[in-house]
Amino acid sequence: MMDWIDFFEKWIWFGVAAIGFAILFNVPKRTLIPIFIMAALGGSVKLVLLHWGDSLVLGTLLGAVLIGFLSIYAAHFKHSPPFVFAIPAVIPMVPGSYAYYTMKGIIKLSNNSNTTDFVPLLNDTITNGFKTLFILMAIAIGVFAPMLLTRRDSAKQIKMPLLKQDKK
């Protein structure tokens, strides 16, 4: 079972990493606390689902969806675009280690002339590459889907071409 202290520590580090990226992106100061909270909550959703044995991709997707919806909610109260909240909050969920091992495997494959090591190395590189790809897709879908679903003018844009009448 995950210790509460370990969980709280990871919760804090998700928020601190998001604040670091928010400062790097030069966001307004009034948005820093909501970014911290969103990153911590999104990261904790990911950690809880991993603890329960779910997939890393599913945990990342649900954490990013939570961040996406919370960023829309925070945008109304802090008068900033939702992306100001969502992008720094979701960056700590980027799979850096899988991307690193993918690139390391590609470099080893380019220098490898031994046929006995080639197939396992290729298998590990492709596995890490696909994990990276699917996690990044889950982050992108999780952040942008709530914003696309809650746009106020999306229904008008869908109905407009069907009901459009030429005015002369």
PDB file of C-alpha atoms in Angstrom:
ATOM      1  CA  MET A   1       0.000   0.000   0.000  1.00  0.00           C
ATOM      2  CA  MET A   2       1.212   3.471  -0.859  1.00  0.00           C
ATOM      3  CA  ASP A   3       2.307   5.412   2.200  1.00  0.00           C
ATOM      4  CA  TRP A   4       0.468   8.676   2.724  1.00  0.00           C
ATOM      5  CA  ILE A   5       3.760  10.496   3.165  1.00  0.00           C
ATOM      6  CA  ASP A   6       5.048   9.145  -0.152  1.00  0.00           C
ATOM      7  CA  PHE A   7       1.782  10.092  -1.852  1.00  0.00           C
ATOM      8  CA  PHE A   8       1.860  13.594  -0.334  1.00  0.00           C
ATOM      9  CA  GLU A   9       5.493  14.012  -1.408  1.00  0.00           C
ATOM     10  CA  LYS A  10       4.676  13.108  -5.015  1.00  0.00           C
ATOM     11  CA  TRP A  11       1.630  15.388  -4.850  1.00  0.00           C
ATOM     12  CA  ILE A  12       3.904  18.275  -3.820  1.00  0.00           C
ATOM     13  CA  TRP A  13       6.484  17.506  -6.522  1.00  0.00           C
ATOM     14  CA  PHE A  14       3.848  17.467  -9.271  1.00  0.00           C
ATOM     15  CA  GLY A  15       2.766  20.928  -8.161  1.00  0.00           C
ATOM     16  CA  VAL A  16       6.305  22.277  -7.782  1.00  0.00           C
ATOM     17  CA  ALA A  17       7.282  21.050 -11.249  1.00  0.00           C
ATOM     18  CA  ALA A  18       4.196  22.691 -12.730  1.00  0.00           C
ATOM     19  CA  ILE A  19       5.006  25.965 -10.961  1.00  0.00           C
ATOM     20  CA  GLY A  20       8.526  25.791 -12.386  1.00  0.00           C
ATOM     21  CA  PHE A  21       7.215  25.450 -15.927  1.00  0.00           C
ATOM     22  CA  ALA A  22       4.612  28.145 -15.301  1.00  0.00           C
ATOM     23  CA  ILE A  23       7.334  30.568 -14.222  1.00  0.00           C
ATOM     24  CA  LEU A  24       9.388  29.549 -17.247  1.00  0.00           C
ATOM     25  CA  PHE A  25       6.395  30.342 -19.491  1.00  0.00           C
ATOM     26  CA  ASN A  26       5.940  33.695 -17.711  1.00  0.00           C
ATOM     27  CA  VAL A  27       2.306  33.211 -16.727  1.00  0.00           C
ATOM     28  CA  PRO A  28       0.565  35.815 -14.540  1.00  0.00           C
ATOM     29  CA  LYS A  29       1.216  35.480 -10.807  1.00  0.00           C
ATOM     30  CA  ARG A  30      -2.489  35.100 -10.050  1.00  0.00           C
ATOM     31  CA  THR A  31      -2.494  31.769 -11.908  1.00  0.00           C
ATOM     32  CA  LEU A  32       0.308  30.050  -9.974  1.00  0.00           C
ATOM     33  CA  ILE A  33      -1.769  28.622  -7.118  1.00  0.00           C
ATOM     34  CA  PRO A  34      -4.452  27.111  -9.408  1.00  0.00           C
ATOM     35  CA  ILE A  35      -1.688  25.621 -11.593  1.00  0.00           C
ATOM     36  CA  PHE A  36      -0.108  24.030  -8.509  1.00  0.00           C
ATOM     37  CA  ILE A  37      -3.447  22.577  -7.389  1.00  0.00           C
ATOM     38  CA  MET A  38      -4.367  21.290 -10.866  1.00  0.00           C
ATOM     39  CA  ALA A  39      -0.997  19.605 -11.378  1.00  0.00           C
ATOM     40  CA  ALA A  40      -1.146  18.014  -7.945  1.00  0.00           C
ATOM     41  CA  LEU A  41      -4.697  16.732  -8.479  1.00  0.00           C
ATOM     42  CA  GLY A  42      -3.992  15.466 -12.009  1.00  0.00           C
ATOM     43  CA  GLY A  43      -0.817  13.747 -10.858  1.00  0.00           C
ATOM     44  CA  SER A  44      -2.600  12.201  -7.896  1.00  0.00           C
ATOM     45  CA  VAL A  45      -5.289  10.759 -10.190  1.00  0.00           C
ATOM     46  CA  LYS A  46      -2.512   9.175 -12.230  1.00  0.00           C
ATOM     47  CA  LEU A  47      -0.794   7.816  -9.099  1.00  0.00           C
ATOM     48  CA  VAL A  48      -3.996   6.405  -7.596  1.00  0.00           C
ATOM     49  CA  LEU A  49      -4.897   4.602 -10.822  1.00  0.00           C
ATOM     50  CA  LEU A  50      -1.373   3.196 -11.081  1.00  0.00           C
ATOM     51  CA  HIS A  51      -1.611   2.055  -7.466  1.00  0.00           C
ATOM     52  CA  TRP A  52      -4.879   0.250  -8.221  1.00  0.00           C
ATOM     53  CA  GLY A  53      -3.206  -1.566 -11.116  1.00  0.00           C
ATOM     54  CA  ASP A  54      -4.591   0.371 -14.048  1.00  0.00           C
ATOM     55  CA  SER A  55      -2.629   1.317 -17.127  1.00  0.00           C
ATOM     56  CA  LEU A  56      -0.177   4.207 -17.158  1.00  0.00           C
ATOM     57  CA  VAL A  57      -1.851   5.529 -20.299  1.00  0.00           C
ATOM     58  CA  LEU A  58      -5.327   5.433 -18.720  1.00  0.00           C
ATOM     59  CA  GLY A  59      -4.091   7.135 -15.558  1.00  0.00           C
ATOM     60  CA  THR A  60      -2.402   9.846 -17.589  1.00  0.00           C
ATOM     61  CA  LEU A  61      -5.507  10.326 -19.731  1.00  0.00           C
ATOM     62  CA  LEU A  62      -7.830  10.714 -16.746  1.00  0.00           C
ATOM     63  CA  GLY A  63      -5.389  13.023 -14.970  1.00  0.00           C
ATOM     64  CA  ALA A  64      -5.108  15.182 -18.088  1.00  0.00           C
ATOM     65  CA  VAL A  65      -8.902  15.250 -18.510  1.00  0.00           C
ATOM     66  CA  LEU A  66      -9.233  16.446 -14.922  1.00  0.00           C
ATOM     67  CA  ILE A  67      -6.646  19.158 -15.580  1.00  0.00           C
ATOM     68  CA  GLY A  68      -8.480  20.131 -18.773  1.00  0.00           C
ATOM     69  CA  PHE A  69     -11.825  20.591 -17.025  1.00  0.00           C
ATOM     70  CA  LEU A  70     -10.280  22.360 -14.032  1.00  0.00           C
ATOM     71  CA  SER A  71      -8.410  24.741 -16.333  1.00  0.00           C
ATOM     72  CA  ILE A  72     -11.690  25.803 -17.951  1.00  0.00           C
ATOM     73  CA  TYR A  73     -13.190  26.363 -14.517  1.00  0.00           C
ATOM     74  CA  ALA A  74     -10.147  28.354 -13.331  1.00  0.00           C
ATOM     75  CA  ALA A  75     -10.058  30.430 -16.522  1.00  0.00           C
ATOM     76  CA  HIS A  76     -13.430  31.969 -15.702  1.00  0.00           C
ATOM     77  CA  PHE A  77     -12.363  33.027 -12.221  1.00  0.00           C
ATOM     78  CA  LYS A  78      -8.795  34.146 -12.892  1.00  0.00           C
ATOM     79  CA  HIS A  79      -9.522  35.796 -16.272  1.00  0.00           C
ATOM     80  CA  SER A  80      -6.823  33.983 -18.224  1.00  0.00           C
ATOM     81  CA  PRO A  81      -7.051  31.524 -21.123  1.00  0.00           C
ATOM     82  CA  PRO A  82      -7.461  27.859 -20.153  1.00  0.00           C
ATOM     83  CA  PHE A  83      -4.164  26.943 -21.808  1.00  0.00           C
ATOM     84  CA  VAL A  84      -2.320  29.165 -19.327  1.00  0.00           C
ATOM     85  CA  PHE A  85      -3.481  26.752 -16.630  1.00  0.00           C
ATOM     86  CA  ALA A  86      -3.511  23.449 -18.505  1.00  0.00           C
ATOM     87  CA  ILE A  87      -0.139  23.364 -20.237  1.00  0.00           C
ATOM     88  CA  PRO A  88       2.140  23.969 -17.218  1.00  0.00           C
ATOM     89  CA  ALA A  89      -0.027  21.683 -15.071  1.00  0.00           C
ATOM     90  CA  VAL A  90       0.195  18.762 -17.490  1.00  0.00           C
ATOM     91  CA  ILE A  91       3.925  18.946 -18.277  1.00  0.00           C
ATOM     92  CA  PRO A  92       4.980  16.961 -15.160  1.00  0.00           C
ATOM     93  CA  MET A  93       3.055  13.995 -16.598  1.00  0.00           C
ATOM     94  CA  VAL A  94       5.239  13.862 -19.724  1.00  0.00           C
ATOM     95  CA  PRO A  95       7.040  10.473 -19.862  1.00  0.00           C
ATOM     96  CA  GLY A  96      10.650  11.617 -19.807  1.00  0.00           C
ATOM     97  CA  SER A  97      12.202   8.281 -18.878  1.00  0.00           C
ATOM     98  CA  TYR A  98      10.447   6.367 -21.662  1.00  0.00           C
ATOM     99  CA  ALA A  99      11.508   8.970 -24.223  1.00  0.00           C
ATOM    100  CA  TYR A 100      15.071   8.850 -22.887  1.00  0.00           C
ATOM    101  CA  TYR A 101      15.276   5.063 -23.144  1.00  0.00           C
ATOM    102  CA  THR A 102      13.766   5.198 -26.636  1.00  0.00           C
ATOM    103  CA  MET A 103      16.443   7.600 -27.826  1.00  0.00           C
ATOM    104  CA  LYS A 104      19.155   5.640 -26.029  1.00  0.00           C
ATOM    105  CA  GLY A 105      17.942   2.456 -27.761  1.00  0.00           C
ATOM    106  CA  ILE A 106      17.945   4.155 -31.170  1.00  0.00           C
ATOM    107  CA  ILE A 107      21.528   5.277 -30.638  1.00  0.00           C
ATOM    108  CA  LYS A 108      22.568   1.777 -29.534  1.00  0.00           C
ATOM    109  CA  LEU A 109      20.802   0.265 -32.559  1.00  0.00           C
ATOM    110  CA  SER A 110      22.687   2.540 -34.929  1.00  0.00           C
ATOM    111  CA  ASN A 111      26.027   1.451 -33.448  1.00  0.00           C
ATOM    112  CA  ASN A 112      25.168  -2.214 -32.878  1.00  0.00           C
ATOM    113  CA  SER A 113      26.749  -4.784 -35.170  1.00  0.00           C
ATOM    114  CA  ASN A 114      26.117  -7.782 -32.909  1.00  0.00           C
ATOM    115  CA  THR A 115      23.132  -9.778 -34.162  1.00  0.00           C
ATOM    116  CA  THR A 116      22.426 -11.517 -30.833  1.00  0.00           C
ATOM    117  CA  ASP A 117      21.751  -8.220 -29.046  1.00  0.00           C
ATOM    118  CA  PHE A 118      19.881  -6.613 -31.929  1.00  0.00           C
ATOM    119  CA  VAL A 119      16.425  -8.199 -31.544  1.00  0.00           C
ATOM    120  CA  PRO A 120      16.009  -7.660 -27.763  1.00  0.00           C
ATOM    121  CA  LEU A 121      17.329  -4.112 -28.090  1.00  0.00           C
ATOM    122  CA  LEU A 122      14.960  -3.403 -30.980  1.00  0.00           C
ATOM    123  CA  ASN A 123      12.055  -4.846 -28.985  1.00  0.00           C
ATOM    124  CA  ASP A 124      12.830  -2.668 -25.935  1.00  0.00           C
ATOM    125  CA  THR A 125      13.270   0.438 -28.080  1.00  0.00           C
ATOM    126  CA  ILE A 126       9.972  -0.063 -29.899  1.00  0.00           C
ATOM    127  CA  THR A 127       8.152  -0.805 -26.622  1.00  0.00           C
ATOM    128  CA  ASN A 128       9.477   2.366 -24.979  1.00  0.00           C
ATOM    129  CA  GLY A 129       8.715   4.381 -28.107  1.00  0.00           C
ATOM    130  CA  PHE A 130       5.097   3.246 -28.231  1.00  0.00           C
ATOM    131  CA  LYS A 131       4.640   3.865 -24.499  1.00  0.00           C
ATOM    132  CA  THR A 132       5.944   7.394 -25.017  1.00  0.00           C
ATOM    133  CA  LEU A 133       3.680   7.921 -28.013  1.00  0.00           C
ATOM    134  CA  PHE A 134       0.524   6.672 -26.293  1.00  0.00           C
ATOM    135  CA  ILE A 135       1.170   8.660 -23.117  1.00  0.00           C
ATOM    136  CA  LEU A 136       1.744  11.835 -25.123  1.00  0.00           C
ATOM    137  CA  MET A 137      -1.449  11.173 -27.095  1.00  0.00           C
ATOM    138  CA  ALA A 138      -3.338  10.659 -23.823  1.00  0.00           C
ATOM    139  CA  ILE A 139      -2.029  13.996 -22.533  1.00  0.00           C
ATOM    140  CA  ALA A 140      -3.010  15.804 -25.728  1.00  0.00           C
ATOM    141  CA  ILE A 141      -6.482  14.256 -25.854  1.00  0.00           C
ATOM    142  CA  GLY A 142      -7.006  14.780 -22.141  1.00  0.00           C
ATOM    143  CA  VAL A 143      -6.172  18.480 -22.259  1.00  0.00           C
ATOM    144  CA  PHE A 144      -7.867  19.423 -25.519  1.00  0.00           C
ATOM    145  CA  ALA A 145     -11.039  17.294 -25.389  1.00  0.00           C
ATOM    146  CA  PRO A 146     -12.624  19.214 -22.474  1.00  0.00           C
ATOM    147  CA  MET A 147     -11.840  22.487 -24.207  1.00  0.00           C
ATOM    148  CA  LEU A 148     -13.430  21.306 -27.428  1.00  0.00           C
ATOM    149  CA  LEU A 149     -16.471  19.901 -25.638  1.00  0.00           C
ATOM    150  CA  THR A 150     -17.179  23.023 -23.605  1.00  0.00           C
ATOM    151  CA  ARG A 151     -16.727  25.703 -26.230  1.00  0.00           C
ATOM    152  CA  ARG A 152     -19.761  27.927 -26.162  1.00  0.00           C
ATOM    153  CA  ASP A 153     -19.914  28.556 -29.884  1.00  0.00           C
ATOM    154  CA  SER A 154     -19.338  24.974 -31.055  1.00  0.00           C
ATOM    155  CA  ALA A 155     -23.055  24.206 -31.416  1.00  0.00           C
ATOM    156  CA  LYS A 156     -23.592  27.403 -33.390  1.00  0.00           C
ATOM    157  CA  GLN A 157     -20.731  26.548 -35.713  1.00  0.00           C
ATOM    158  CA  ILE A 158     -22.152  23.092 -36.358  1.00  0.00           C
ATOM    159  CA  LYS A 159     -25.682  24.337 -37.109  1.00  0.00           C
ATOM    160  CA  MET A 160     -24.601  27.409 -39.051  1.00  0.00           C
ATOM    161  CA  PRO A 161     -23.754  25.731 -42.396  1.00  0.00           C
ATOM    162  CA  LEU A 162     -27.008  23.755 -42.383  1.00  0.00           C
ATOM    163  CA  LEU A 163     -29.216  26.780 -41.710  1.00  0.00           C
ATOM    164  CA  LYS A 164     -27.215  29.323 -43.627  1.00  0.00           C
ATOM    165  CA  GLN A 165     -29.311  31.479 -45.901  1.00  0.00           C
ATOM    166  CA  ASP A 166     -27.977  33.875 -48.440  1.00  0.00           C
ATOM    167  CA  LYS A 167     -28.902  37.454 -47.693  1.00  0.00           C
ATOM    168  CA  LYS A 168     -29.001  39.809 -50.611  1.00  0.00           C
TER     169      LYS A 168
END
